[in-house]
Every structure is written in C-alpha cells, then in structure tokens.
Short mmCIF file of C-alpha atoms in Angstrom, two decimals:
data_model
loop_
_atom_site.label_atom_id
_atom_site.label_comp_id
_atom_site.label_asym_id
_atom_site.label_seq_id
_atom_site.Cartn_x
_atom_site.Cartn_y
_atom_site.Cartn_z
CA UNK A 26 56.81 -83.54 -53.23
CA UNK A 27 59.03 -84.06 -50.19
CA UNK A 28 62.34 -82.34 -50.93
CA UNK A 29 65.48 -84.31 -49.99
CA UNK A 30 68.40 -82.13 -51.15
CA UNK A 31 69.20 -78.89 -53.06
CA UNK A 32 72.26 -78.45 -55.33
CA UNK A 33 73.30 -75.19 -57.02
CA UNK A 34 74.66 -75.95 -60.53
CA UNK A 35 77.62 -73.62 -61.07
CA UNK A 36 80.58 -75.74 -62.35
CA UNK A 37 81.81 -79.23 -63.26
CA UNK A 38 82.27 -80.17 -59.60
CA UNK A 39 78.56 -79.53 -59.10
CA UNK A 40 77.82 -81.81 -62.05
CA UNK A 41 79.80 -84.63 -60.39
CA UNK A 42 78.03 -83.95 -57.10
CA UNK A 43 74.60 -84.04 -58.78
CA UNK A 44 75.36 -87.38 -60.48
CA UNK A 45 76.54 -88.96 -57.23
CA UNK A 46 73.54 -87.65 -55.26
CA UNK A 47 71.13 -89.03 -57.88
CA UNK A 48 72.84 -92.45 -57.77
CA UNK A 49 72.78 -92.49 -53.98
CA UNK A 50 69.15 -91.51 -53.58
CA UNK A 51 68.10 -94.05 -56.26
CA UNK A 52 70.11 -96.74 -54.49
CA UNK A 53 68.55 -95.93 -51.09
CA UNK A 54 65.06 -96.14 -52.67
CA UNK A 55 65.78 -99.72 -53.82
CA UNK A 56 66.17 -99.13 -57.57
CA UNK A 57 68.05 -101.69 -59.68
CA UNK A 58 71.51 -100.60 -60.89
CA UNK A 59 70.34 -100.09 -64.46
CA UNK A 60 67.57 -97.73 -63.36
CA UNK A 61 69.96 -95.88 -61.05
CA UNK A 62 72.31 -95.27 -63.98
CA UNK A 63 69.56 -94.25 -66.44
CA UNK A 64 67.98 -91.79 -63.99
CA UNK A 65 71.34 -90.27 -62.94
CA UNK A 66 72.54 -89.96 -66.54
CA UNK A 67 69.36 -88.22 -67.69
CA UNK A 68 69.65 -85.72 -64.82
CA UNK A 69 73.37 -85.18 -65.60
CA UNK A 70 72.65 -84.39 -69.27
CA UNK A 71 70.24 -81.59 -68.36
CA UNK A 72 72.51 -80.43 -65.51
CA UNK A 73 75.50 -80.17 -67.95
CA UNK A 74 73.37 -78.07 -70.29
CA UNK A 75 72.38 -75.86 -67.37
CA UNK A 76 76.00 -75.38 -66.21
CA UNK A 77 77.16 -74.59 -69.76
CA UNK A 78 74.37 -72.25 -70.90
CA UNK A 79 72.22 -71.45 -67.88
CA UNK A 80 72.04 -68.83 -65.17
CA UNK A 81 70.96 -69.24 -61.51
CA UNK A 82 70.52 -73.00 -61.97
CA UNK A 83 69.15 -75.13 -59.13
CA UNK A 84 68.62 -78.91 -58.83
CA UNK A 85 66.10 -80.25 -56.30
CA UNK A 86 65.87 -83.99 -55.61
CA UNK A 87 62.87 -85.40 -53.78
CA UNK A 88 60.24 -88.11 -53.33
CA UNK A 89 56.76 -87.66 -54.81
CA UNK A 90 53.96 -89.72 -53.21
CA UNK A 91 51.36 -90.26 -55.92
CA UNK A 92 49.48 -92.75 -53.74
CA UNK A 93 50.45 -95.31 -51.10
CA UNK A 94 51.14 -97.90 -53.79
CA UNK A 95 52.88 -95.56 -56.23
CA UNK A 96 55.89 -93.34 -55.43
CA UNK A 97 58.60 -91.82 -57.59
CA UNK A 98 61.99 -90.13 -57.40
CA UNK A 99 61.84 -86.64 -58.91
CA UNK A 100 64.62 -84.30 -60.07
CA UNK A 101 63.60 -80.71 -60.84
CA UNK A 102 66.07 -78.33 -62.53
CA UNK A 103 65.08 -74.65 -62.72
CA UNK A 104 66.88 -71.91 -64.63
CA UNK A 105 66.28 -68.37 -65.85
CA UNK A 106 67.38 -69.41 -69.39
CA UNK A 107 65.40 -71.44 -71.97
CA UNK A 108 67.65 -74.50 -71.65
CA UNK A 109 65.91 -76.71 -74.19
CA UNK A 110 66.23 -74.06 -76.86
CA UNK A 111 69.98 -73.75 -76.07
CA UNK A 112 70.71 -77.48 -76.32
CA UNK A 113 67.86 -79.54 -77.80
CA UNK A 114 70.14 -82.59 -78.39
CA UNK A 115 70.81 -82.91 -74.64
CA UNK A 116 67.08 -82.97 -73.90
CA UNK A 117 66.45 -85.48 -76.70
CA UNK A 118 69.09 -87.80 -75.27
CA UNK A 119 67.82 -87.38 -71.69
CA UNK A 120 64.27 -88.18 -72.81
CA UNK A 121 65.53 -91.28 -74.67
CA UNK A 122 67.32 -92.55 -71.54
CA UNK A 123 64.64 -91.70 -68.96
CA UNK A 124 61.36 -91.69 -70.81
CA UNK A 125 59.80 -89.57 -68.07
CA UNK A 126 60.87 -85.97 -68.69
CA UNK A 127 58.73 -82.82 -68.79
CA UNK A 128 59.85 -79.31 -69.78
CA UNK A 129 58.25 -75.89 -69.61
CA UNK A 130 59.42 -72.30 -70.08
CA UNK A 131 57.19 -69.51 -68.78
CA UNK A 132 57.76 -66.01 -67.45
CA UNK A 133 61.58 -66.27 -67.86
CA UNK A 134 61.76 -69.51 -65.89
CA UNK A 135 62.54 -72.93 -67.36
CA UNK A 136 61.53 -76.04 -65.40
CA UNK A 137 62.74 -79.53 -66.24
CA UNK A 138 61.13 -82.44 -64.38
CA UNK A 139 62.67 -85.93 -64.57
CA UNK A 140 61.00 -88.77 -62.64
CA UNK A 141 61.47 -92.50 -62.07
CA UNK A 142 58.97 -94.83 -60.38
CA UNK A 143 60.18 -96.64 -57.26
CA UNK A 144 59.87 -100.45 -57.71
CA UNK A 145 58.94 -101.17 -54.08
CA UNK A 146 56.88 -98.15 -52.92
CA UNK A 147 55.77 -99.90 -49.75
CA UNK A 148 59.31 -99.75 -48.36
CA UNK A 149 59.35 -95.92 -48.68
CA UNK A 150 57.48 -95.08 -45.49
CA UNK A 151 57.38 -91.62 -43.87
CA UNK A 152 60.13 -92.74 -41.50
CA UNK A 153 62.28 -93.93 -44.41
CA UNK A 154 61.85 -90.62 -46.27
CA UNK A 155 62.80 -88.69 -43.11
CA UNK A 156 65.92 -90.84 -42.77
CA UNK A 157 66.85 -89.95 -46.37
CA UNK A 158 66.58 -86.24 -45.53
CA UNK A 159 68.71 -86.68 -42.39
CA UNK A 160 71.28 -88.75 -44.29
CA UNK A 161 71.98 -86.07 -46.88
CA UNK A 162 71.80 -83.36 -44.24
CA UNK A 163 74.57 -84.92 -42.14
CA UNK A 164 76.38 -86.84 -44.91
CA UNK A 165 80.18 -86.40 -44.81
CA UNK A 166 81.52 -84.27 -47.68
CA UNK A 167 82.48 -86.20 -50.81
CA UNK A 168 85.46 -83.94 -51.46
CA UNK A 169 87.19 -80.82 -50.07
CA UNK A 170 85.20 -78.82 -52.60
CA UNK A 171 81.95 -80.26 -51.30
CA UNK A 172 82.94 -79.39 -47.71
CA UNK A 173 83.86 -75.81 -48.65
CA UNK A 174 80.63 -75.49 -50.59
CA UNK A 175 78.57 -76.62 -47.57
CA UNK A 176 80.33 -74.11 -45.33
CA UNK A 177 79.74 -71.33 -47.84
CA UNK A 178 76.03 -72.16 -48.03
CA UNK A 179 75.79 -72.06 -44.23
CA UNK A 180 77.66 -68.72 -44.12
CA UNK A 181 75.38 -67.23 -46.76
CA UNK A 182 72.30 -68.33 -44.78
CA UNK A 183 73.72 -66.83 -41.57
CA UNK A 184 74.62 -63.63 -43.40
CA UNK A 185 71.10 -63.31 -44.78
CA UNK A 186 69.60 -63.80 -41.31
CA UNK A 187 72.00 -61.24 -39.83
CA UNK A 188 71.18 -58.75 -42.58
CA UNK A 189 67.47 -59.28 -42.03
CA UNK A 190 67.89 -58.74 -38.27
CA UNK A 191 69.91 -55.56 -38.84
CA UNK A 192 67.31 -54.22 -41.26
CA UNK A 193 64.53 -54.81 -38.74
CA UNK A 194 66.55 -53.07 -36.01
CA UNK A 195 67.28 -50.09 -38.27
CA UNK A 196 63.63 -49.87 -39.33
CA UNK A 197 62.51 -49.92 -35.69
CA UNK A 198 65.10 -47.31 -34.66
CA UNK A 199 64.18 -45.04 -37.59
CA UNK A 200 60.44 -45.19 -37.07
CA UNK A 201 60.52 -44.50 -33.31
CA UNK A 202 59.63 -40.88 -32.41
CA UNK A 203 62.89 -40.76 -30.41
CA UNK A 204 66.19 -39.08 -31.28
CA UNK A 205 68.98 -41.69 -30.98
CA UNK A 206 72.75 -41.67 -31.42
CA UNK A 207 75.66 -43.93 -30.39
CA UNK A 208 78.85 -42.31 -29.10
CA UNK A 209 82.22 -43.97 -28.41
CA UNK A 210 84.55 -43.27 -25.49
CA UNK A 211 86.25 -40.41 -27.35
CA UNK A 212 82.95 -38.65 -28.08
CA UNK A 213 82.82 -39.57 -31.76
CA UNK A 214 79.31 -40.27 -33.05
CA UNK A 215 79.18 -43.76 -34.54
CA UNK A 216 75.53 -43.92 -35.55
CA UNK A 217 72.37 -41.76 -35.58
CA UNK A 218 68.80 -42.69 -36.50
CA UNK A 219 66.80 -40.93 -39.19
CA UNK A 220 64.69 -39.06 -36.62
CA UNK A 221 67.78 -37.27 -35.26
CA UNK A 222 69.14 -36.60 -38.75
CA UNK A 223 65.84 -35.08 -39.86
CA UNK A 224 65.57 -33.06 -36.65
CA UNK A 225 69.06 -31.55 -36.91
CA UNK A 226 69.03 -31.24 -40.71
CA UNK A 227 72.82 -31.69 -40.58
CA UNK A 228 75.18 -34.59 -39.77
CA UNK A 229 76.23 -35.09 -36.13
CA UNK A 230 79.87 -36.23 -36.08
CA UNK A 231 81.15 -35.38 -32.59
CA UNK A 232 79.35 -35.20 -29.26
CA UNK A 233 81.16 -32.17 -27.80
CA UNK A 234 80.36 -28.62 -26.69
CA UNK A 235 80.85 -27.14 -30.15
CA UNK A 236 78.37 -29.43 -31.89
CA UNK A 237 75.89 -29.55 -29.01
CA UNK A 238 75.73 -25.76 -29.08
CA UNK A 239 74.05 -26.06 -32.51
CA UNK A 240 70.91 -27.72 -31.15
CA UNK A 241 70.93 -27.82 -27.31
CA UNK A 242 70.11 -24.77 -25.17
CA UNK A 243 73.37 -23.19 -23.91
CA UNK A 244 72.19 -23.41 -20.30
CA UNK A 245 71.70 -27.20 -20.59
CA UNK A 246 74.91 -28.25 -22.41
CA UNK A 247 77.11 -28.43 -19.29
CA UNK A 248 74.59 -30.70 -17.52
CA UNK A 249 74.53 -33.17 -20.43
CA UNK A 250 78.33 -33.27 -20.84
CA UNK A 251 78.81 -33.64 -17.09
CA UNK A 252 76.26 -36.48 -17.07
CA UNK A 253 78.14 -38.25 -19.91
CA UNK A 254 81.46 -37.81 -18.09
CA UNK A 255 80.00 -39.18 -14.84
CA UNK A 256 78.46 -42.15 -16.70
CA UNK A 257 81.87 -42.96 -18.26
CA UNK A 258 83.67 -42.73 -14.90
CA UNK A 259 81.15 -44.75 -12.88
CA UNK A 260 79.97 -47.02 -15.68
CA UNK A 261 76.41 -46.16 -14.75
CA UNK A 262 73.46 -44.78 -16.67
CA UNK A 263 72.53 -41.09 -16.58
CA UNK A 264 69.17 -39.38 -17.02
CA UNK A 265 68.53 -35.64 -17.26
CA UNK A 266 66.54 -32.97 -19.09
CA UNK A 267 67.55 -30.50 -21.79
CA UNK A 268 65.96 -28.09 -24.24
CA UNK A 269 66.53 -28.94 -27.91
CA UNK A 270 66.18 -26.35 -30.64
CA UNK A 271 63.22 -26.77 -32.96
CA UNK A 272 63.13 -24.01 -35.57
CA UNK A 273 63.20 -20.85 -33.44
CA UNK A 274 61.90 -22.46 -30.23
CA UNK A 275 63.37 -24.86 -27.68
CA UNK A 276 61.52 -28.04 -26.78
CA UNK A 277 62.10 -29.96 -23.53
CA UNK A 278 63.47 -33.51 -23.93
CA UNK A 279 64.35 -36.29 -21.51
CA UNK A 280 68.03 -37.18 -22.13
CA UNK A 281 69.09 -40.77 -21.32
CA UNK A 282 72.70 -42.03 -21.55
CA UNK A 283 73.08 -45.78 -21.18
CA UNK A 284 75.80 -48.37 -21.82
CA UNK A 285 75.72 -49.99 -25.27
CA UNK A 286 76.81 -53.52 -24.36
CA UNK A 287 77.99 -56.20 -26.80
CA UNK A 288 76.84 -59.82 -26.70
CA UNK A 289 79.83 -60.81 -24.55
CA UNK A 290 78.98 -58.11 -21.98
CA UNK A 291 81.81 -55.77 -22.95
CA UNK A 292 81.12 -52.22 -24.08
CA UNK A 293 83.02 -49.29 -25.51
CA UNK A 294 80.18 -47.01 -26.61
CA UNK A 295 77.16 -45.18 -25.19
CA UNK A 296 73.58 -45.04 -26.38
CA UNK A 297 72.09 -41.53 -26.04
CA UNK A 298 68.43 -40.82 -26.78
CA UNK A 299 66.17 -37.81 -26.45
CA UNK A 300 62.41 -38.17 -25.74
CA UNK A 301 60.03 -35.21 -26.13
CA UNK A 302 58.55 -34.29 -22.73
CA UNK A 303 57.62 -30.71 -23.57
CA UNK A 304 53.88 -31.15 -22.93
CA UNK A 305 54.46 -32.74 -19.51
CA UNK A 306 57.05 -30.08 -18.67
CA UNK A 307 54.64 -27.29 -19.55
CA UNK A 308 51.97 -28.78 -17.29
CA UNK A 309 54.44 -29.05 -14.39
CA UNK A 310 55.66 -25.48 -14.92
CA UNK A 311 52.12 -24.16 -15.21
CA UNK A 312 51.07 -25.83 -11.96
CA UNK A 313 54.23 -24.62 -10.25
CA UNK A 314 53.67 -21.00 -11.34
CA UNK A 315 50.00 -20.97 -10.39
CA UNK A 316 49.98 -21.65 -6.67
CA UNK A 317 47.70 -18.65 -6.26
CA UNK A 318 45.24 -20.19 -8.71
CA UNK A 319 45.31 -23.41 -6.68
CA UNK A 320 44.51 -21.43 -3.55
CA UNK A 321 41.62 -19.66 -5.27
CA UNK A 322 40.32 -23.01 -6.56
CA UNK A 323 40.48 -24.45 -3.06
CA UNK A 324 38.59 -21.45 -1.63
CA UNK A 325 36.04 -21.69 -4.45
CA UNK A 326 35.48 -25.39 -3.79
CA UNK A 327 35.02 -24.64 -0.10
CA UNK A 328 32.55 -21.85 -0.90
CA UNK A 329 30.65 -24.12 -3.30
CA UNK A 330 30.48 -26.81 -0.64
CA UNK A 331 29.10 -24.32 1.87
CA UNK A 332 26.63 -23.01 -0.72
CA UNK A 333 25.38 -26.52 -1.45
CA UNK A 334 24.95 -27.06 2.28
CA UNK A 335 23.02 -23.79 2.68
CA UNK A 336 20.83 -24.62 -0.31
CA UNK A 337 20.08 -28.00 1.21
CA UNK A 338 19.21 -26.31 4.52
CA UNK A 339 17.00 -23.84 2.66
CA UNK A 340 15.18 -26.63 0.83
CA UNK A 341 14.66 -28.48 4.10
CA UNK A 342 13.40 -25.31 5.75
CA UNK A 343 10.98 -24.65 2.87
CA UNK A 344 9.70 -28.20 3.09
CA UNK A 345 9.34 -28.20 6.88
CA UNK A 346 7.83 -24.72 6.99
CA UNK A 347 5.37 -25.54 4.22
CA UNK A 348 4.45 -28.84 5.80
CA UNK A 349 4.07 -27.43 9.33
CA UNK A 350 2.08 -24.40 8.16
CA UNK A 351 -0.49 -26.61 6.47
CA UNK A 352 -1.72 -28.10 9.74
CA UNK A 353 -2.75 -24.88 11.61
CA UNK A 354 -4.15 -23.44 8.37
CA UNK A 355 -6.24 -26.56 7.87
CA UNK A 356 -7.66 -26.13 11.40
CA UNK A 357 -8.46 -22.45 10.73
CA UNK A 358 -10.38 -23.38 7.57
CA UNK A 359 -12.29 -26.14 9.44
CA UNK A 360 -13.24 -23.72 12.27
CA UNK A 361 -14.33 -21.09 9.72
CA UNK A 362 -16.50 -23.67 8.03
CA UNK A 363 -18.09 -24.76 11.32
CA UNK A 364 -18.58 -21.19 12.52
CA UNK A 365 -20.26 -20.29 9.25
CA UNK A 366 -22.85 -23.01 9.67
CA UNK A 367 -24.65 -20.98 12.39
CA UNK A 368 -24.46 -17.59 10.68
CA UNK A 369 -26.76 -16.02 8.16
CA UNK A 370 -25.53 -14.67 4.86
CA UNK A 371 -25.71 -11.10 6.17
CA UNK A 372 -23.72 -12.08 9.25
CA UNK A 373 -21.13 -13.78 7.06
CA UNK A 374 -20.79 -10.60 5.01
CA UNK A 375 -20.66 -8.51 8.15
CA UNK A 376 -17.79 -10.59 9.57
CA UNK A 377 -15.97 -10.89 6.16
CA UNK A 378 -16.31 -14.67 6.16
CA UNK A 379 -16.03 -14.87 2.36
CA UNK A 380 -12.85 -12.81 2.29
CA UNK A 381 -11.31 -14.73 5.17
CA UNK A 382 -12.15 -18.08 3.53
CA UNK A 383 -10.77 -16.90 0.17
CA UNK A 384 -7.54 -15.64 1.78
CA UNK A 385 -7.11 -18.90 3.68
CA UNK A 386 -7.60 -20.85 0.44
CA UNK A 387 -4.99 -18.75 -1.36
CA UNK A 388 -2.58 -19.25 1.53
CA UNK A 389 -3.17 -23.02 1.37
CA UNK A 390 -2.46 -23.05 -2.37
CA UNK A 391 0.69 -20.98 -1.85
CA UNK A 392 1.97 -23.35 0.82
CA UNK A 393 1.25 -26.34 -1.45
CA UNK A 394 3.13 -24.73 -4.35
CA UNK A 395 6.15 -23.93 -2.16
CA UNK A 396 6.08 -27.49 -0.81
CA UNK A 397 6.03 -28.91 -4.37
CA UNK A 398 8.88 -26.62 -5.38
CA UNK A 399 11.03 -27.72 -2.44
CA UNK A 400 10.50 -31.39 -3.28
CA UNK A 401 12.20 -31.09 -6.69
CA UNK A 402 15.70 -32.22 -5.68
CA UNK A 403 18.70 -32.21 -7.98
CA UNK A 404 19.44 -35.76 -9.06
CA UNK A 405 22.65 -36.97 -10.69
CA UNK A 406 20.93 -39.33 -13.10
CA UNK A 407 17.65 -41.05 -13.89
CA UNK A 408 17.32 -44.72 -14.64
CA UNK A 409 13.56 -45.01 -15.07
CA UNK A 410 11.82 -44.97 -18.43
CA UNK A 411 8.73 -42.77 -18.46
CA UNK A 412 6.01 -43.07 -21.11
CA UNK A 413 4.75 -39.51 -21.66
CA UNK A 414 1.59 -40.86 -23.32
CA UNK A 415 0.52 -42.42 -20.02
CA UNK A 416 1.46 -39.24 -18.12
CA UNK A 417 -0.71 -37.06 -20.41
CA UNK A 418 -3.68 -39.41 -20.01
CA UNK A 419 -3.39 -39.11 -16.19
CA UNK A 420 -3.09 -35.31 -16.36
CA UNK A 421 -6.12 -34.98 -18.64
CA UNK A 422 -8.04 -37.19 -16.22
CA UNK A 423 -7.19 -34.81 -13.36
CA UNK A 424 -8.30 -31.83 -15.49
CA UNK A 425 -11.40 -33.49 -16.93
CA UNK A 426 -13.87 -31.21 -15.06
CA UNK A 427 -12.11 -28.06 -16.27
CA UNK A 428 -11.99 -29.43 -19.84
CA UNK A 429 -15.73 -30.16 -19.76
CA UNK A 430 -16.63 -26.79 -18.21
CA UNK A 431 -14.57 -24.85 -20.74
CA UNK A 432 -15.60 -27.09 -23.65
CA UNK A 433 -11.89 -27.43 -24.48
CA UNK A 434 -10.42 -29.35 -27.45
CA UNK A 435 -7.24 -31.32 -26.77
CA UNK A 436 -5.11 -32.55 -29.70
CA UNK A 437 -2.33 -35.03 -28.83
CA UNK A 438 0.46 -36.56 -30.96
CA UNK A 439 2.08 -39.85 -30.01
CA UNK A 440 4.69 -38.87 -27.44
CA UNK A 441 8.10 -40.51 -26.76
CA UNK A 442 9.38 -42.61 -23.89
CA UNK A 443 12.00 -40.60 -21.98
CA UNK A 444 14.31 -41.06 -18.99
CA UNK A 445 13.27 -39.21 -15.88
CA UNK A 446 11.16 -39.13 -12.75
CA UNK A 447 7.49 -39.71 -13.54
CA UNK A 448 6.14 -37.62 -10.63
CA UNK A 449 8.09 -34.55 -11.72
CA UNK A 450 7.25 -34.94 -15.43
CA UNK A 451 3.58 -35.34 -14.47
CA UNK A 452 3.76 -32.08 -12.48
CA UNK A 453 5.44 -30.38 -15.48
CA UNK A 454 2.75 -31.36 -17.99
CA UNK A 455 -0.04 -30.66 -15.50
CA UNK A 456 1.14 -27.08 -14.93
CA UNK A 457 1.59 -26.29 -18.65
CA UNK A 458 -1.75 -27.81 -19.76
CA UNK A 459 -3.57 -26.21 -16.82
CA UNK A 460 -2.14 -22.79 -17.79
CA UNK A 461 -3.25 -23.33 -21.40
CA UNK A 462 -6.84 -23.95 -20.15
CA UNK A 463 -6.79 -21.16 -17.54
CA UNK A 464 -5.33 -18.24 -19.49
CA UNK A 465 -7.98 -18.28 -22.21
CA UNK A 466 -11.06 -16.14 -22.84
CA UNK A 467 -12.55 -18.43 -25.51
CA UNK A 468 -13.08 -22.14 -25.85
CA UNK A 469 -9.53 -23.47 -25.33
CA UNK A 470 -7.75 -25.51 -27.99
CA UNK A 471 -4.58 -27.22 -26.71
CA UNK A 472 -2.21 -29.08 -29.04
CA UNK A 473 0.51 -31.36 -27.66
CA UNK A 474 3.04 -32.20 -30.40
CA UNK A 475 6.26 -34.18 -30.73
CA UNK A 476 9.27 -33.54 -32.99
CA UNK A 477 8.00 -30.17 -34.18
CA UNK A 478 11.38 -28.42 -33.84
CA UNK A 479 11.16 -24.63 -33.36
CA UNK A 480 13.18 -22.10 -35.34
CA UNK A 481 14.78 -20.64 -32.24
CA UNK A 482 17.85 -18.50 -32.94
CA UNK A 483 18.74 -18.53 -29.25
CA UNK A 484 18.99 -22.33 -29.13
CA UNK A 485 22.65 -23.09 -28.36
CA UNK A 486 22.57 -26.85 -28.93
CA UNK A 487 21.34 -29.24 -31.61
CA UNK A 488 17.72 -30.30 -31.24
CA UNK A 489 18.72 -33.73 -32.64
CA UNK A 490 20.02 -34.68 -29.20
CA UNK A 491 16.66 -34.02 -27.54
CA UNK A 492 13.09 -35.20 -27.57
CA UNK A 493 11.21 -31.97 -28.31
CA UNK A 494 7.62 -31.65 -27.09
CA UNK A 495 5.51 -28.55 -27.71
CA UNK A 496 2.30 -27.46 -25.92
CA UNK A 497 0.36 -24.79 -27.85
CA UNK A 498 -2.84 -22.96 -27.02
CA UNK A 499 -5.09 -20.25 -28.44
CA UNK A 500 -5.14 -18.25 -25.21
CA UNK A 501 -4.45 -14.65 -24.30
CA UNK A 502 -0.70 -14.90 -24.98
CA UNK A 503 1.89 -12.56 -23.49
CA UNK A 504 4.38 -9.92 -24.53
CA UNK A 505 7.94 -11.05 -25.36
CA UNK A 506 9.31 -8.41 -22.96
CA UNK A 507 8.33 -10.73 -20.09
CA UNK A 508 10.49 -13.61 -21.38
CA UNK A 509 13.29 -12.76 -18.94
CA UNK A 510 11.21 -13.18 -15.78
CA UNK A 511 8.25 -15.40 -16.58
CA UNK A 512 10.02 -18.44 -15.04
CA UNK A 513 10.95 -16.61 -11.81
CA UNK A 514 9.28 -17.36 -8.48
CA UNK A 515 6.06 -15.40 -7.62
CA UNK A 516 5.98 -13.62 -11.02
CA UNK A 517 2.47 -12.73 -12.16
CA UNK A 518 1.51 -10.89 -15.36
CA UNK A 519 -2.15 -10.37 -14.42
CA UNK A 520 -4.18 -9.21 -11.46
CA UNK A 521 -5.21 -11.87 -8.98
CA UNK A 522 -8.92 -11.27 -9.55
CA UNK A 523 -8.48 -11.93 -13.31
CA UNK A 524 -6.58 -15.23 -13.17
CA UNK A 525 -5.79 -17.31 -10.10
CA UNK A 526 -2.44 -18.68 -9.06
CA UNK A 527 0.64 -17.75 -7.05
CA UNK A 528 3.28 -17.33 -9.77
CA UNK A 529 5.12 -20.53 -8.84
CA UNK A 530 3.87 -22.90 -11.57
CA UNK A 531 6.31 -21.91 -14.35
CA UNK A 532 9.19 -21.58 -11.88
CA UNK A 533 8.47 -25.16 -10.84
CA UNK A 534 8.39 -26.18 -14.52
CA UNK A 535 11.82 -24.69 -15.15
CA UNK A 536 13.28 -26.37 -12.08
CA UNK A 537 11.91 -29.75 -13.17
CA UNK A 538 13.37 -29.29 -16.67
CA UNK A 539 16.79 -28.26 -15.30
CA UNK A 540 16.68 -31.24 -12.97
CA UNK A 541 16.34 -33.42 -16.09
CA UNK A 542 19.23 -31.61 -17.87
CA UNK A 543 16.77 -30.22 -20.40
CA UNK A 544 15.57 -26.80 -21.56
CA UNK A 545 12.28 -24.92 -21.81
CA UNK A 546 11.45 -22.00 -24.13
CA UNK A 547 8.27 -20.33 -25.25
CA UNK A 548 7.00 -18.19 -28.10
CA UNK A 549 3.95 -15.94 -27.69
CA UNK A 550 2.19 -12.77 -28.80
CA UNK A 551 -0.68 -11.01 -27.03
CA UNK A 552 -4.01 -12.39 -28.23
CA UNK A 553 -2.36 -15.08 -30.42
CA UNK A 554 -1.76 -17.84 -27.92
CA UNK A 555 1.41 -19.36 -26.47
CA UNK A 556 3.65 -22.31 -27.33
CA UNK A 557 6.00 -23.86 -24.78
CA UNK A 558 8.91 -25.95 -26.11
CA UNK A 559 10.23 -28.71 -23.83
CA UNK A 560 13.64 -30.30 -24.56
CA UNK A 561 14.38 -33.60 -22.79
CA UNK A 562 17.77 -35.31 -23.47
CA UNK A 563 17.61 -38.57 -25.39
CA UNK A 564 20.51 -39.96 -23.34
#
C-alpha cells in the first residue's frame, strides 16, 4: 500500500480531521458522493471508538494497487486496545455501511482495515498517486488546531532527530580512549566523558589548581594552567604534555586545549582532552638517556662490517690459494709419474717415489677440500626447489664402485622436496654417505630415512617446522665426548693410515647446513654405528 497521510487520533478535532481527509481523498480518486460518504462514515465510526476507548491510536490512509485494473482506498486504524471488544455496535454499524471491513487483535495490537474500490482505477496512475501525497503534504491547515498540530508533529520529529544525534555524540565521546572535558571561561567544568569520570573516580567540577592537584603531577600543573590562560587571551589552541596520576604512578598524556565553537561561530567554552602518550614518551626518554648505547651500537656495526669484509677477503684468499696451488701440484704429480716410468721398483723404493706420490695425493685432496669449503657462500635466501630423491640417486651413482667393493646395502625412504642449492645439498649427502661407507669394518648397511624425528633433549626448536632426514650406518661409531669438536676444521678421530681424509668433510657439512638455516646433530656409540640428523626448514 502507498501511504498518503497519517493522523493521530487523540480528540474530537482529530475525528473531524479524519472525516474530512477521508472525504477529500475519496473525492480526488473519483468516487461518487454516496461512496465518499459511506467510506468516510465507516472510518469515523471506528475512529470515534478509538478516541473514546483506545490508546496510542493511529489512522493511515493510502492507495492499494491490487492490479492495474483494480485499485482501492484503504484506511487502517491501529491501537493498543481491543477496540471491537470495547464497542462492538460501532464495528457492526461500520461494517453495515462499508461492507469491506477487517479486524484483528494480536499481541496487544488491534488493526482495523476499511477499504473501498476505486471506480476508475485507470485514472489513478503513479503520477496521480504522487500528486495526492504532495497535496496532503502541502495542504493548507483546515483550522488553527490543524496548523498547531502540524507544527507540533514537525517539532517532535526534529526533537527526536536532535536526541538521536546527541546520543550518538555521547556514545562516541564515551567510548573513545581519550579523557575529555569542556570548561567555560570561568574555569567551571560543564561536561566530562565517562572515560575521565572512570579515570578520576570522582567528579571534576572546577578546572583550577586545587582540583588539578588531585590528578596532575605538581610539576606540570602550572604549564597546563598557563596554556589555558594563553589560549583564552589569544583565542588560539594550546598543546602540551603532563603526567596524570594512575593509581600510584604517573602516566604521560598529551594535553590539547581547543575552542569549542557553536554553529554560528561564537564560543564561550574550551574543549580539553588528554591522550595517553606514555609508551612513546618512554621510548624517547630511553633513547635520550642511552647515547652511550647508541655509540656502542655504532662501533659494533662498524666492527661487524669490517669483520664481514675480512671474512670475505679470507674466503677469496682460500679460494685463490687453493685454486693456484692445484696447478703446480698437478705438474709435480705428472713429472713424478713420467719419471717413474723409467725406474725399476727398487729404484722407486730407493727414491721414496711411493711416499712422495702418496703425499702429493693427500695434498691434492686437502687443497680440493679447502676449495670446496671456501665456495660455500652465505646466501640470504634460496628460491630453487631441490628434489632430494634425485640428489641421492646421483650421489649413489658416484659411489657405485665403493658400494660394490664393500658389498654395501643402501636402504632409502622417499625423501622430500626442499628449498636450497642443489650443488651444496649434493655435497652434503655425498660426504655423509661416503663417511658411512668408509668408517666401517664390516659390510656397510646405510639407511636414509625421512620424518623419523629424534628424541633429542638439546633440540631448541620444534621439529614440525623442519624436514628431518636421518642417515644411519652400522659402522665403528664414536664416543660422545667428541661431539663438541667433530664438526671443526681438520679434526680427525683416527690415524691417517687407518682411515683416509683431511678432517674437512663434516666441517663442510655443518657450513652447508648453516647456510640453509638448518641444523645437524648426531647420535653414536663406539661399535654401534652412527646416525646423523639433518634439519632443513620447510619455509
């Protein structure tokens, strides 16, 4: 239904107004005079009953569009009283006059609906209905009472909007984590928000030295009062800082004093608010009181920069030295080989050819290991995915002759795909598997497992964040007392004639793992084999 007009039913004047409005709207919809009278009379009967017995009565007149070819005028009267039960004769008479009346009473609300079909529905277009609404909206008052009533309705609507606006403003001011008050020219406090009331736990009536002493630090009161006085004299805003008491401590706040202007631009009060800046203040004070710490930090950064530069120089030196030493050593080994072609076995023994060749070979291996170690640079991040299954297959291919000679058994789980540098991870697995085959007095059995998390009490981080790979063997093992130095450069636990190597392999393994932001541990007992645990970050 398209509503045309609302009428509150309070007294006899409203009854007259309702009857005239019904007649007018029926006339404008093209109803014959007899139908206008019948419809208006039926509505008046129920309206009189509502005025006499009802409470909070309201009449709504409108047009109901059933379909394009069928439209009706509708009057709906609502009340919080069961009107029909109060005056059944009035409803009987209204039904006899109109013939189209419906009544219901539910949930303490009575609704009476009276309708009358419009004889020429085609004339009631959307434009015509809109003109009806505009007519009654701007219709001149029928009487002084009607004019006063219209003004009262408008005032009530404005009052409700103003009240709603004030409630929203109060709600906003009370929920802000800011302490707010309004002070007039004489220093009297006109208004405070709930945050300030709860903070002070007592009413703030006057903004003077005596009251400020209750919650502002004594050393800061003069600055705030002077700022308020200056703002009043110059008509300008003021901003300062003060410590406000909170239990037994004082908390730094930003104090702002600004003009509280009215809509016409005039003002006679000041808005004062306090914002907690204690955290920022503490940071500023800490930085101010720690100039020495800043100096130490600067010197430390400078020292770290120099150390990184020296380390880079050292790595370059190791690389260059290792690379340059290989060439003359290679020539020495070639000349030894050629010289040995023309000597007998006795002459070779006499001139220590075997020892010289063996020493040259060890020196070549040492240079190669140092060169590999120097090539493992620290990298900020890795973007390449590395399939460890493919890496293990390549490593086992390189060690195939050793595996066949030692009749070794290799057991491999399906390994994960990790982020890293494939050349370094290949070197890591090569060294660990090669050690498992080398340090063994029986037929080696090497097991490469994934997700077999160790019970390591020394592990300081959750293994859930890592891909954990273990490499176990049945070799000679080692004593746990060597755990502190086994990953150091040039550390050997056996004589050179027992097991070959230069003591760089595990040091290289640790450097590769650290370069990947991972960890490496081992568990071992003499004669019971060794297990190395490799932790590579999942992210």
